[in-house]
CSV table of C-alpha atoms in Angstrom, one decimal:
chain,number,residue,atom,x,y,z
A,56,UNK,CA,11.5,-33.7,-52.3
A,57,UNK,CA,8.4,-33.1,-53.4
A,58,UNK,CA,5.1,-33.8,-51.0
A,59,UNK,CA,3.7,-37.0,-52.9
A,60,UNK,CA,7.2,-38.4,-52.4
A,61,UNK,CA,7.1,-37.8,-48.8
A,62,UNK,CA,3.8,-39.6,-48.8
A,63,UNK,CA,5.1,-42.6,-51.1
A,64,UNK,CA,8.8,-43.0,-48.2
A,65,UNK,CA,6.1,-42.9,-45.4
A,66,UNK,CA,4.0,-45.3,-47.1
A,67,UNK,CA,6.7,-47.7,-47.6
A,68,UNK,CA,8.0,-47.1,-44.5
A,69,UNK,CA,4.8,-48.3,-42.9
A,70,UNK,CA,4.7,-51.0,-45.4
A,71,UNK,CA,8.2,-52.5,-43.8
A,72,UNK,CA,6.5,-52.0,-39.9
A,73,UNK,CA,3.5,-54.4,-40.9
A,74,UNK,CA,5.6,-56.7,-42.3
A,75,UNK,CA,6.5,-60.5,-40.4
A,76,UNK,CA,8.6,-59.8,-37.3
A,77,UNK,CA,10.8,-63.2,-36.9
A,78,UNK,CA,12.2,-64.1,-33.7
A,79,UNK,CA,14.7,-66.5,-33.4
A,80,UNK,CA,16.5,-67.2,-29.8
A,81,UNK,CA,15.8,-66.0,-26.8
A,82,UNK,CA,15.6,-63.2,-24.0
A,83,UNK,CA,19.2,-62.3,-24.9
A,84,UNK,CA,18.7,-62.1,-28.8
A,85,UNK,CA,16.8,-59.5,-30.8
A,86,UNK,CA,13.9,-59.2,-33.1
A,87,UNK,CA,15.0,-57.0,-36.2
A,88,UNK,CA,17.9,-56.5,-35.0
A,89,UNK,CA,16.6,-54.6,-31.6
A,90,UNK,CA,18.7,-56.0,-28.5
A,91,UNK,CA,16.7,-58.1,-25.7
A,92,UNK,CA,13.3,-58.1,-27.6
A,93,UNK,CA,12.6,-61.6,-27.7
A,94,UNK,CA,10.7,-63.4,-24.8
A,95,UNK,CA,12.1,-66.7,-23.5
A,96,UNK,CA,10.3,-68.7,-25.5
A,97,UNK,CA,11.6,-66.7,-28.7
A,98,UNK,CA,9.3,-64.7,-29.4
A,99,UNK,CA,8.7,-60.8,-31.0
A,100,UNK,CA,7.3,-59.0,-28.1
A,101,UNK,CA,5.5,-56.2,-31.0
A,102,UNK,CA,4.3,-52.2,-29.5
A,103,UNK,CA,0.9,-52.2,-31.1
A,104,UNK,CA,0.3,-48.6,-31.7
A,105,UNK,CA,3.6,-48.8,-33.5
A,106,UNK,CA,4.1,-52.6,-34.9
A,107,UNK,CA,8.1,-51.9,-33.6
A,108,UNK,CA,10.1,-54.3,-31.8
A,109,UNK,CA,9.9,-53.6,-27.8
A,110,UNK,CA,12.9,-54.0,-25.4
A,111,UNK,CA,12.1,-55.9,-22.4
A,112,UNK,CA,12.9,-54.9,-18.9
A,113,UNK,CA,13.4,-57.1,-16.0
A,114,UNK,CA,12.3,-59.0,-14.4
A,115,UNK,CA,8.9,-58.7,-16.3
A,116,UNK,CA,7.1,-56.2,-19.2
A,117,UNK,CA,8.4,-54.1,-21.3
A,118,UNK,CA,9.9,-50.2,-21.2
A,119,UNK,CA,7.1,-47.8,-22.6
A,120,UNK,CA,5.2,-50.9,-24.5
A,121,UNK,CA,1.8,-50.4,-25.4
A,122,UNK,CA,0.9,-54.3,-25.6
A,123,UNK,CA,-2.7,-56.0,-25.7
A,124,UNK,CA,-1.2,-58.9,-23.9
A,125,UNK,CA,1.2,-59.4,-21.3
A,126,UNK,CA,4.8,-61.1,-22.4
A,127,UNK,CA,4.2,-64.3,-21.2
A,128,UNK,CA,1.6,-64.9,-24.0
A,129,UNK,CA,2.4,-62.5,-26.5
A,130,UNK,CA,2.3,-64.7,-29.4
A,131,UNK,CA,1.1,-64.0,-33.7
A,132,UNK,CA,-1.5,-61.4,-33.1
A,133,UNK,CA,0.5,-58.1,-32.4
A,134,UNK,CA,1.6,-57.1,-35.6
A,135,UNK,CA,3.8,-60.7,-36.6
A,136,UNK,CA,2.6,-62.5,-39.4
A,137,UNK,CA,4.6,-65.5,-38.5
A,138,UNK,CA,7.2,-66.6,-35.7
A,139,UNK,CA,10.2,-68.8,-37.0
A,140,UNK,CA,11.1,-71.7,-34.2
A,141,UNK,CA,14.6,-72.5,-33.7
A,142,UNK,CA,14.1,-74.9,-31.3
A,143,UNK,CA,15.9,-78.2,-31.8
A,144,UNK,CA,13.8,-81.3,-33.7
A,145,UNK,CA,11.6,-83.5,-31.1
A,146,UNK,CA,12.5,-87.0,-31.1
A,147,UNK,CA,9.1,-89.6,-31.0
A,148,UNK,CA,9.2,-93.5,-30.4
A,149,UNK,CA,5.5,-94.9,-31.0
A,150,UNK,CA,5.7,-98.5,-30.7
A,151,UNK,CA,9.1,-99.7,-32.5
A,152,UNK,CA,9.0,-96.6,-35.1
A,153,UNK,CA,11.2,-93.3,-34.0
A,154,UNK,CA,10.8,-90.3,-36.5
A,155,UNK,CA,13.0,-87.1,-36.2
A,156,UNK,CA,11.9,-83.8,-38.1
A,157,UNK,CA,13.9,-80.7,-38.0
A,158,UNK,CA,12.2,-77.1,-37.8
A,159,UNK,CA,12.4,-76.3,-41.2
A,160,UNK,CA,10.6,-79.5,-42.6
A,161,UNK,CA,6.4,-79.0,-43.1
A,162,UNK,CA,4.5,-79.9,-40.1
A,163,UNK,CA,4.8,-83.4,-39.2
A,164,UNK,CA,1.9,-86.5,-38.5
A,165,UNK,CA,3.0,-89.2,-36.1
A,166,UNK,CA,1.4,-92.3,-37.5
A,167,UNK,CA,-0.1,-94.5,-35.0
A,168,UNK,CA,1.2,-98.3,-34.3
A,169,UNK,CA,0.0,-101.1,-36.5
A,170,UNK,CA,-0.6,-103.1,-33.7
A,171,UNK,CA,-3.4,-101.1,-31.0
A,172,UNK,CA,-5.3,-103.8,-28.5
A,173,UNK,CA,-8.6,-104.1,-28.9
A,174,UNK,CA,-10.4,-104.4,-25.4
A,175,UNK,CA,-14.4,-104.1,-25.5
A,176,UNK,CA,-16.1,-102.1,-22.5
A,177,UNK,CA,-17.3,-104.9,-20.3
A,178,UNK,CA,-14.5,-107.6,-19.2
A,179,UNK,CA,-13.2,-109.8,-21.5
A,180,UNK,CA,-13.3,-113.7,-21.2
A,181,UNK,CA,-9.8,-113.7,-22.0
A,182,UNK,CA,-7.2,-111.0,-21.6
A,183,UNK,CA,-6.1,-109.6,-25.3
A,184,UNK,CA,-2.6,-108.9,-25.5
A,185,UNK,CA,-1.3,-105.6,-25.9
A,186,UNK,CA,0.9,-103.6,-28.3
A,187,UNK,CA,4.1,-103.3,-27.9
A,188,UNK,CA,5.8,-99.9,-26.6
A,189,UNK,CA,9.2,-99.7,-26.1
A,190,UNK,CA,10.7,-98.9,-22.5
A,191,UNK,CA,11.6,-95.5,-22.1
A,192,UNK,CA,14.3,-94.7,-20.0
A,193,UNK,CA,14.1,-91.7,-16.9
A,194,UNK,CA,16.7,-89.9,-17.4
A,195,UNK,CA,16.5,-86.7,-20.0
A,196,UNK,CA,18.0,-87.6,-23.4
A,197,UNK,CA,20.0,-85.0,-26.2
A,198,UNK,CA,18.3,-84.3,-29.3
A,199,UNK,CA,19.1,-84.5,-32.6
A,200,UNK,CA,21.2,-80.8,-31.4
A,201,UNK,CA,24.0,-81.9,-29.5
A,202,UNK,CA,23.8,-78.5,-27.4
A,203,UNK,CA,20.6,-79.5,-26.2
A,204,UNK,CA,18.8,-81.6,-23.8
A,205,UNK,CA,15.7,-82.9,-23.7
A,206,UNK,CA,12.9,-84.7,-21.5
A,207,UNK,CA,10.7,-87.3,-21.8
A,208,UNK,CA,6.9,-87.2,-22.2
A,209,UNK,CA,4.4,-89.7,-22.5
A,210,UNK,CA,1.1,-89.5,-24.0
A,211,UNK,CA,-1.1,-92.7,-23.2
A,212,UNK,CA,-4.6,-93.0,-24.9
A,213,UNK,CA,-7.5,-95.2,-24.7
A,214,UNK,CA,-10.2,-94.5,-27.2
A,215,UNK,CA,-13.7,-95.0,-27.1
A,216,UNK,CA,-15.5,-96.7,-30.0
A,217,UNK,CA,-15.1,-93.9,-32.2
A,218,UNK,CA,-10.8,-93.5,-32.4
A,219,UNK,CA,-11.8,-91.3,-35.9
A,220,UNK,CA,-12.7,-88.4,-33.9
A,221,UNK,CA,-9.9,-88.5,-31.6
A,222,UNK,CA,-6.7,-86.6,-32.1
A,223,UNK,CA,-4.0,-84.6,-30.1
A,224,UNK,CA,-1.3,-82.0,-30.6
A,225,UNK,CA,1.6,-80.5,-28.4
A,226,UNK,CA,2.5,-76.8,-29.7
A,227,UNK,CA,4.9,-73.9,-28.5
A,228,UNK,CA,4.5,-71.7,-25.7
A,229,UNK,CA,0.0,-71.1,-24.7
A,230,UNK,CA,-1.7,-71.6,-27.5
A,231,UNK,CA,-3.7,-74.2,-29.4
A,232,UNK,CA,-4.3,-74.8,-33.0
A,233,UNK,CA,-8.2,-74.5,-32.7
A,234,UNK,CA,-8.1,-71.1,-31.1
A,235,UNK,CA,-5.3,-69.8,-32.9
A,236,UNK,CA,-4.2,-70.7,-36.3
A,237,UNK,CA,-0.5,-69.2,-36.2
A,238,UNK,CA,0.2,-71.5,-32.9
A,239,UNK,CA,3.0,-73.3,-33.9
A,240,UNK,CA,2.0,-77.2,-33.8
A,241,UNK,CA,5.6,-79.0,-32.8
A,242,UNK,CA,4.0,-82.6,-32.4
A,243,UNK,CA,0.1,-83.7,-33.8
A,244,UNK,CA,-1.4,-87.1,-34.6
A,245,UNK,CA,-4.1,-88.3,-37.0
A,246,UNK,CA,-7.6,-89.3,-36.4
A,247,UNK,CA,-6.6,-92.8,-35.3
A,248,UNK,CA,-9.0,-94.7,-37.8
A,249,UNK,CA,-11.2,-97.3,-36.6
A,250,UNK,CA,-10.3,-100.0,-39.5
A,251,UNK,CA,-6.9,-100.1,-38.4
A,252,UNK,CA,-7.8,-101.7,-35.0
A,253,UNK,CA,-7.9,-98.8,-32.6
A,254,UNK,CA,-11.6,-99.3,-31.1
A,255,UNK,CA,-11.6,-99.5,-27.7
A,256,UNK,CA,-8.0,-99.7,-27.6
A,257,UNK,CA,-4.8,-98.5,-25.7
A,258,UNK,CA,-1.7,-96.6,-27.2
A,259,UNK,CA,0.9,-94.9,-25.9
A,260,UNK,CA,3.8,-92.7,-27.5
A,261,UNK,CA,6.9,-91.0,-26.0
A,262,UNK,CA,7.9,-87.7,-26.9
A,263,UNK,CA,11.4,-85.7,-26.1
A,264,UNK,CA,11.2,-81.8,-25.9
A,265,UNK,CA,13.4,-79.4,-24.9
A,266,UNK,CA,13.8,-76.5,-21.9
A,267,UNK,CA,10.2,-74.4,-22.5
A,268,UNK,CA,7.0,-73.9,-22.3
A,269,UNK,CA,4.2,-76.2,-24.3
A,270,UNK,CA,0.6,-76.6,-24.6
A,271,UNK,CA,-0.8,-80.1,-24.8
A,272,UNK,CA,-4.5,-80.1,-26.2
A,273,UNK,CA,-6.7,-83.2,-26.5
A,274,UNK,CA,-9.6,-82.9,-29.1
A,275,UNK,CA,-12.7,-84.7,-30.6
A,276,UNK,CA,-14.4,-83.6,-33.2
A,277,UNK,CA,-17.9,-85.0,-32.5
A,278,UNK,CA,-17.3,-82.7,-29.2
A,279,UNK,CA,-18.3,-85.2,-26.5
A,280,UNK,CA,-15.3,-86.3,-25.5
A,281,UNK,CA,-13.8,-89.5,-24.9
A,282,UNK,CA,-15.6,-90.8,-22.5
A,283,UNK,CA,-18.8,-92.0,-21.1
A,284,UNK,CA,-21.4,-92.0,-23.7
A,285,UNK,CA,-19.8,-94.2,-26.6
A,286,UNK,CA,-17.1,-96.4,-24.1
A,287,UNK,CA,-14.9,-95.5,-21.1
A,288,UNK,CA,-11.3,-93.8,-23.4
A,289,UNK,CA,-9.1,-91.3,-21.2
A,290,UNK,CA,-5.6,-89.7,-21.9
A,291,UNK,CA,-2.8,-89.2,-19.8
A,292,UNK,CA,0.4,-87.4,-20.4
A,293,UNK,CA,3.4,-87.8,-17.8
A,294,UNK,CA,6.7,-87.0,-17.3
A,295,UNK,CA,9.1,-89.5,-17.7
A,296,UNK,CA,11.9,-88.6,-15.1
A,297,UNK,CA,9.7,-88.3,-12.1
A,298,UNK,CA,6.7,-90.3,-12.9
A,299,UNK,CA,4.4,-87.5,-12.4
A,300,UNK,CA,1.3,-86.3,-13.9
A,301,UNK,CA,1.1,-83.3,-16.3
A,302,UNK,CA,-2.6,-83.7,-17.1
A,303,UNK,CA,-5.1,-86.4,-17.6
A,304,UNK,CA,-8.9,-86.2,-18.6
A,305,UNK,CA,-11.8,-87.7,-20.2
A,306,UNK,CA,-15.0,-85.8,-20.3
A,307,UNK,CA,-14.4,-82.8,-22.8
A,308,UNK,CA,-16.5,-81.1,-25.2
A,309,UNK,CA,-14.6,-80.1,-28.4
A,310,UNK,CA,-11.2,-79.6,-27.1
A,311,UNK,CA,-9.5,-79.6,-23.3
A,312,UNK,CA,-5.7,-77.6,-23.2
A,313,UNK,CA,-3.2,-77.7,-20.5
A,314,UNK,CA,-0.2,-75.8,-20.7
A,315,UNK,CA,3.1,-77.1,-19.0
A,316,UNK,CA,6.6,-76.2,-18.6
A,317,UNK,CA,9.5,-78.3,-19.2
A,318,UNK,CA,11.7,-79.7,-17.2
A,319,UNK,CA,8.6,-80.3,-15.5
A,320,UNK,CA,7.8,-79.0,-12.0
A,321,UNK,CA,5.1,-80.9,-9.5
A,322,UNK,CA,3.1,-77.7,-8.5
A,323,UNK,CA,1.1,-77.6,-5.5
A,324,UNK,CA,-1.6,-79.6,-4.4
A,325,UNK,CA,-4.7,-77.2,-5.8
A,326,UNK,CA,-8.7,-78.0,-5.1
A,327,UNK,CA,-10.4,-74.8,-6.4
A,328,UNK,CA,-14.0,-75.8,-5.8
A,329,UNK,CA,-13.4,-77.9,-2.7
A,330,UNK,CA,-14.7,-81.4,-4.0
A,331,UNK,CA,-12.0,-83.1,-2.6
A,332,UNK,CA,-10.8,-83.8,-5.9
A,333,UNK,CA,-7.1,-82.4,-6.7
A,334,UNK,CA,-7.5,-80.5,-9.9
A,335,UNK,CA,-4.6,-81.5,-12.1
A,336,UNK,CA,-4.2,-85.2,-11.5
A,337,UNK,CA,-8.3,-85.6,-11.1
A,338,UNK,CA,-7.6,-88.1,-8.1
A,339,UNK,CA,-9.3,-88.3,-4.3
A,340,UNK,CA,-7.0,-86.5,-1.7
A,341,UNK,CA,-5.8,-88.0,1.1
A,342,UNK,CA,-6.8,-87.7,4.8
A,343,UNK,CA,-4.1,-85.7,6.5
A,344,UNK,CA,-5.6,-86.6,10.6
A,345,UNK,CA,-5.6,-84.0,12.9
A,346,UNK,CA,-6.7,-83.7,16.4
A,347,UNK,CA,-9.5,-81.4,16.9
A,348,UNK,CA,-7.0,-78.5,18.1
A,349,UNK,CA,-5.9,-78.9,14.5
A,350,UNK,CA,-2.4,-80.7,16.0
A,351,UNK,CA,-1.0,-83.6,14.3
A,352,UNK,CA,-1.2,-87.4,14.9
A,353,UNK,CA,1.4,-89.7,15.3
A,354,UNK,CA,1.1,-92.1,12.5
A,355,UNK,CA,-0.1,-95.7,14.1
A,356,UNK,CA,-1.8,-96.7,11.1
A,357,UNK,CA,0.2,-96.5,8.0
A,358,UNK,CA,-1.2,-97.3,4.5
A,359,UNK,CA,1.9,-98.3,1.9
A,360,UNK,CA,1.6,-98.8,-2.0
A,361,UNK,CA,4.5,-99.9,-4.0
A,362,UNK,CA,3.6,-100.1,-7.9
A,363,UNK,CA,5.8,-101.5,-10.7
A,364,UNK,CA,3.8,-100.5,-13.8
A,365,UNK,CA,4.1,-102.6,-17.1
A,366,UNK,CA,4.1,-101.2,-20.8
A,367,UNK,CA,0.8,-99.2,-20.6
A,368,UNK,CA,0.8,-97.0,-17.5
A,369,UNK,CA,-2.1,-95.1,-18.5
A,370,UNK,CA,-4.6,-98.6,-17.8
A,371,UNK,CA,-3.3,-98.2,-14.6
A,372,UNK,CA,-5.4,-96.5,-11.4
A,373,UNK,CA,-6.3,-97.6,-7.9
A,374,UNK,CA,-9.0,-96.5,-5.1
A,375,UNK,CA,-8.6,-96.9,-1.3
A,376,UNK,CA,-12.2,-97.2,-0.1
A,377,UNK,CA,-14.0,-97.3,3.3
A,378,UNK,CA,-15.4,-101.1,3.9
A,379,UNK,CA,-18.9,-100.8,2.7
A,380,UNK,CA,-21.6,-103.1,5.2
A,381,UNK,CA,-23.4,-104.1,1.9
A,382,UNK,CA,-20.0,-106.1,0.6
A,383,UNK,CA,-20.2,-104.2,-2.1
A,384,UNK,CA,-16.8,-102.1,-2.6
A,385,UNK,CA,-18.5,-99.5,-5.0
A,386,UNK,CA,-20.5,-98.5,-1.7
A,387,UNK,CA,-17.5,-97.2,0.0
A,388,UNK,CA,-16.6,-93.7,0.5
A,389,UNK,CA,-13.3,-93.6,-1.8
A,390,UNK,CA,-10.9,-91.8,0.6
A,391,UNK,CA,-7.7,-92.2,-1.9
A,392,UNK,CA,-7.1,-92.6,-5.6
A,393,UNK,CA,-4.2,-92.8,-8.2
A,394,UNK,CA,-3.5,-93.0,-11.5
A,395,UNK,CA,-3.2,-93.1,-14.7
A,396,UNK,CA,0.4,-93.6,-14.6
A,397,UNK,CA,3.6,-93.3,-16.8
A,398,UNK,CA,4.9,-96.8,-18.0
A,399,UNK,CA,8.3,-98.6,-16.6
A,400,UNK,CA,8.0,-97.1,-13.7
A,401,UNK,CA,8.3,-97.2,-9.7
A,402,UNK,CA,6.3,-95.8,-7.2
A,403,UNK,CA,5.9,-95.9,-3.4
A,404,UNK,CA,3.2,-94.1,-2.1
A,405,UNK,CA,2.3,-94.1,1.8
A,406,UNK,CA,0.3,-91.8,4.3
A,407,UNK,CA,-1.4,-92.4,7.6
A,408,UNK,CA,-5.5,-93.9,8.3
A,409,UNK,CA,-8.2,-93.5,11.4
A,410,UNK,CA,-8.5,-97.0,12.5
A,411,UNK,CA,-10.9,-99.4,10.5
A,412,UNK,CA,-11.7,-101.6,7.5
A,413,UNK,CA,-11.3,-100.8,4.0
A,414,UNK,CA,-10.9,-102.0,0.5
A,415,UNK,CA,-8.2,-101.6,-1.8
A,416,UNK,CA,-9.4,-101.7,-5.4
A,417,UNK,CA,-7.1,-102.2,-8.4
A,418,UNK,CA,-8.0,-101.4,-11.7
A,419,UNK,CA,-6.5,-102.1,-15.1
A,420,UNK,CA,-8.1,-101.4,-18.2
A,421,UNK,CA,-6.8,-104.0,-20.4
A,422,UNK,CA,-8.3,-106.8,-18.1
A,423,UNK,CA,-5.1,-108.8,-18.1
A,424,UNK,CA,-3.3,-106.9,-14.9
A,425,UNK,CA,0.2,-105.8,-15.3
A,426,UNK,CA,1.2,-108.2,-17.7
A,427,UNK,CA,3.1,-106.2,-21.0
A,428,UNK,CA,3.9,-107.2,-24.1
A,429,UNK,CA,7.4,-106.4,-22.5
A,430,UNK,CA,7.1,-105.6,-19.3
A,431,UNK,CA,5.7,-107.5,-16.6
A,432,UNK,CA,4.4,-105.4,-13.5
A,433,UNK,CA,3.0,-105.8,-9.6
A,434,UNK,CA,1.9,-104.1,-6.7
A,435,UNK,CA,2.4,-104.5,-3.4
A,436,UNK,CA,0.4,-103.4,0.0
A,437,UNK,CA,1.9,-102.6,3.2
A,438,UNK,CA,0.8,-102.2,6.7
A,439,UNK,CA,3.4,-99.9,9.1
A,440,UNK,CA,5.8,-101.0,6.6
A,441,UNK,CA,5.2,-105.3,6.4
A,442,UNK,CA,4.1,-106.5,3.2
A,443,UNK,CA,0.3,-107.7,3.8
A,444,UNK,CA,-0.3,-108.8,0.0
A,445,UNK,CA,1.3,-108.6,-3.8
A,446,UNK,CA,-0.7,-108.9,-6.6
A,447,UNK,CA,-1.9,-107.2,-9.8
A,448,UNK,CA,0.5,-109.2,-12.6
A,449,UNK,CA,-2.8,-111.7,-13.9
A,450,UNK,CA,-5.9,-110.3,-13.6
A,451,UNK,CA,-9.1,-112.2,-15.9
A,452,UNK,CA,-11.5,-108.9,-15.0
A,453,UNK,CA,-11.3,-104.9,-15.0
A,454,UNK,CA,-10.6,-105.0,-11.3
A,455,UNK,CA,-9.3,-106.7,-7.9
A,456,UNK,CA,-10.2,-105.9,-4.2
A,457,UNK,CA,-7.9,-106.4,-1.1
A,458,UNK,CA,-9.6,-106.1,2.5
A,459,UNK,CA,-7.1,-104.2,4.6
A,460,UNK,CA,-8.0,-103.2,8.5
A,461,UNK,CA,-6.1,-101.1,10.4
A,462,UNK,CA,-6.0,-101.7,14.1
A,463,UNK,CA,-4.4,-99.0,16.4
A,464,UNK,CA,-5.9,-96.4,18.1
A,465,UNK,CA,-4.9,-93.0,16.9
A,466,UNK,CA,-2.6,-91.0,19.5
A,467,UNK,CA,-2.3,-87.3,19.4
A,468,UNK,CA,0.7,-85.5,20.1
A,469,UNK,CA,-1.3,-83.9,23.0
A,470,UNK,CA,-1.9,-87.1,24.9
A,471,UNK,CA,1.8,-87.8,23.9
A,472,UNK,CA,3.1,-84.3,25.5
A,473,UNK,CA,0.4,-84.6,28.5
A,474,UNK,CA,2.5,-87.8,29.6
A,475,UNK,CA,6.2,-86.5,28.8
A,476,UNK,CA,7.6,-84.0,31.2
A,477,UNK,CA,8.2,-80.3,30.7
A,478,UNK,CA,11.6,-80.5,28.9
A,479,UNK,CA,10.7,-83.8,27.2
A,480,UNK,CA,7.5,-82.3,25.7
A,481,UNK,CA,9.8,-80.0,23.9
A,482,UNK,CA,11.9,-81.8,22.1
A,483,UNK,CA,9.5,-84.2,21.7
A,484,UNK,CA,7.0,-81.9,19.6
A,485,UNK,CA,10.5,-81.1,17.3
A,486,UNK,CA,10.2,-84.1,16.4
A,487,UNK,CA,6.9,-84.8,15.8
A,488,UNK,CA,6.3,-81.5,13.6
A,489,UNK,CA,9.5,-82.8,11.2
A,490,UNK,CA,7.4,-86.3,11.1
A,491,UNK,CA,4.0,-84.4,10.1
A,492,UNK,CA,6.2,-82.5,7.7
A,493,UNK,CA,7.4,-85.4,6.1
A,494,UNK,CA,3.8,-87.3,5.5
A,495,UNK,CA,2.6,-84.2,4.3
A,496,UNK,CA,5.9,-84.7,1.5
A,497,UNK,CA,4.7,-88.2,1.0
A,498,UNK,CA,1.0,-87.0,0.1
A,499,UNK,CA,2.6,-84.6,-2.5
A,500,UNK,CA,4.6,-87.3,-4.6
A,501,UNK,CA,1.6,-89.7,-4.0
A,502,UNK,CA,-0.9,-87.1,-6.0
A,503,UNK,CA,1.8,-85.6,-8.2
């Protein structure tokens, strides 16, 4: 063989490295044909001084792989042109319309209901009635593949008074459209345009998606957000088995992403710049009361919530506030929050107080309480566990207060052990620390 042919066999040899890589299962399958070379979320994990196919070794990485990126976000950039999805079709209900698209089809565009409310951003005169949105169930559902199951999101949305530069997507594994144009968009709406009644209004749409790893992203294209300049809009997406929260948010600039795993697990309570605010569900912490030894108190003093939300969950938020002396209840320290929340759904949420007055405050967006199109909600408060008011179903404004006060001195567990004997003290504080243990659980499914 002569020496230009050696050059042409290496040239189309390198020809064939650069070319698309397609991936199409998971950590057991291969990419070209090379065993175990496909992350879990099926993708080509690609040797960029090379362009070849990697093995990966366990638990983590990849043997003798010289990657820009680690596995769990390798993605189009390292010598694949494209990555094929073999993931089963996502089944969407918005309103009373369910569309099913399989992989192979072009990307689809949910349309938005017919029927948005309208709600301007002081209180109505009279409540408007709301769209309708079907009742989810809580249980995971099978796809259109009958090999697979799926879970239940929901994405609820209230725009401000410019819906036309609001949209959302939900694509595969970390990325987003905006910062990378090979992410692979699953799920994506329209600019929700203004003509067709969507200023100022609520909507809400239910979304099925398999076992893996997602990336929800909330954008505006006039990059200020969707809330507070032009109206008071917000999104929430839960997840429909648990009632949880995946993300929520507001105030954005051009885009906001959250990446989340499915089935979806409630992580840890997380406050990274100590505002008191938790950082995924944006809502006020809890007390947890301690002595000053840093012991806990016996609970004398227990605040309970039960909720039954209506159609539109995400209209739906609350603040416990300290009894301002002004009568004002904006003037109180807000000790508590909750909300946005999913819709058809149950929730009890309890935890202990200090003695004193406070304010409840219940807000819904709509102005009309937890009255659906549908679905007709409440809420109930307790005091160490009796029923002290119900309310929330009618509501003529944005919000309602309840004055709750809270009686009993606080007792430690020291002044407890100082009047037990020695034996007694010790069985005694068992118990206690399981009872501590246990409100502390509470606090996590409140905030989750």
């Amino acid at each position: 063989m002569t020496k230009q042919a050696l050059i042409l066999v290496a040239l189309l040899q390198a020809i064939v490295t650069s070319q698309a890589v397609v991936c199409d299962g998971d950590s057991s399958n291969s990419c070209n044909g090379v065993v175990n070379t496909c992350t879990s979320e099926g993708l080509c994990v690609i040797d960029t001084s090379t362009g070849n196919c990697c093995p990966l070794s366990k638990p983590y990485g990849w043997n003798g792989c010289n990657s820009d990126e680690n596995v769990e976000v390798c993605e189009g950039e390292m010598g694949v042109a494209y990555v094929e999805d073999d993931s089963p079709s996502i089944n969407e209900t918005a309103a009373s319309a369910v569309t099913t698209a399989s992989p192979t089809t072009p990307r689809p565009t949910l349309q938005p209901t017919a029927e948005p409310t309208p709600v301007p951003t002081s209180p109505p005169s009279k409540p408007p009635t709301p769209s309708p949105t079907p009742s989810p169930t809580a249980m995971p559902t099978t796809s259109s593949s009958p090999t697979e199951t799926c879970y239940k999101i929901e994405i609820g949305l209230i725009f401000d008074q410019y819906p036309d530069e609001t949209r959302w997507e939900i694509t595969k594994g970390r990325r987003n459209s905006i910062e990378n144009t090979n992410a692979h968009v699953l799920r994506e709406s329209p600019y929700y345009d203004p003509d067709q009644g969507y200023v100022e209004a609520s909507e809400t749409h239910i979304i099925c998606l398999p076992e893996g790893k997602y990336t929800y992203t909330m954008m505006d294209r006039n990059k200020d957000g969707m809330c507070c300049g032009n109206g008071e809009g917000r999104y929430a997406v839960t997840y429909k088995e648990t009632g949880d929260i995946i993300t929520q948010g507001s105030e954005f600039e051009l885009f906001e992403s959250t990446t989340f795993q499915i089935p979806f697990v409630t992580p840890q309570l997380r406050d990274a710049d100590n505002d008191g605010i938790e950082d995924r569900t944006k809502n006020v912490i809890p007390p947890v009361i301690l002595t000053p030894n840093g012991l806990p108190e016996i609970c004398e003093n227990e605040f309970g919530l039960h909720l039954q939300t209506d159609d539109y969950g995400v209209e739906t938020t609350w603040e416990l506030r300290e009894r301002s002396t002004t009568g004002k209840y904006q003037d109180g320290k807000v000790i508590a929050s909750g909300g946005p929340y999913t819709s058809d759904f149950t929730y009890d949420i309890s935890y202990c107080l200090y003695p004193g007055k406070y304010t409840f405050v219940f807000y819904d967006w709509q102005c009309d309480g937890l009255t659906g199109k549908k679905l007709t909600g409440y809420y109930s408060l307790k005091i160490n566990g009796n029923e002290v008011h119900r309310g929330g179903t009618t509501m003529e404004k944005y919000w309602e207060e309840v004055k709750l006060e809270f009686k009993k001195e606080v007792e430690s567990v020291e002044s407890v052990l100082i009047k037990a004997s020695v034996e007694e003290s010790s069985t005694l504080m068992v118990k206690i620390t399981w009872m501590h243990a246990l409100t502390l659980a509470a606090v996590v499914v409140m905030l989750a």
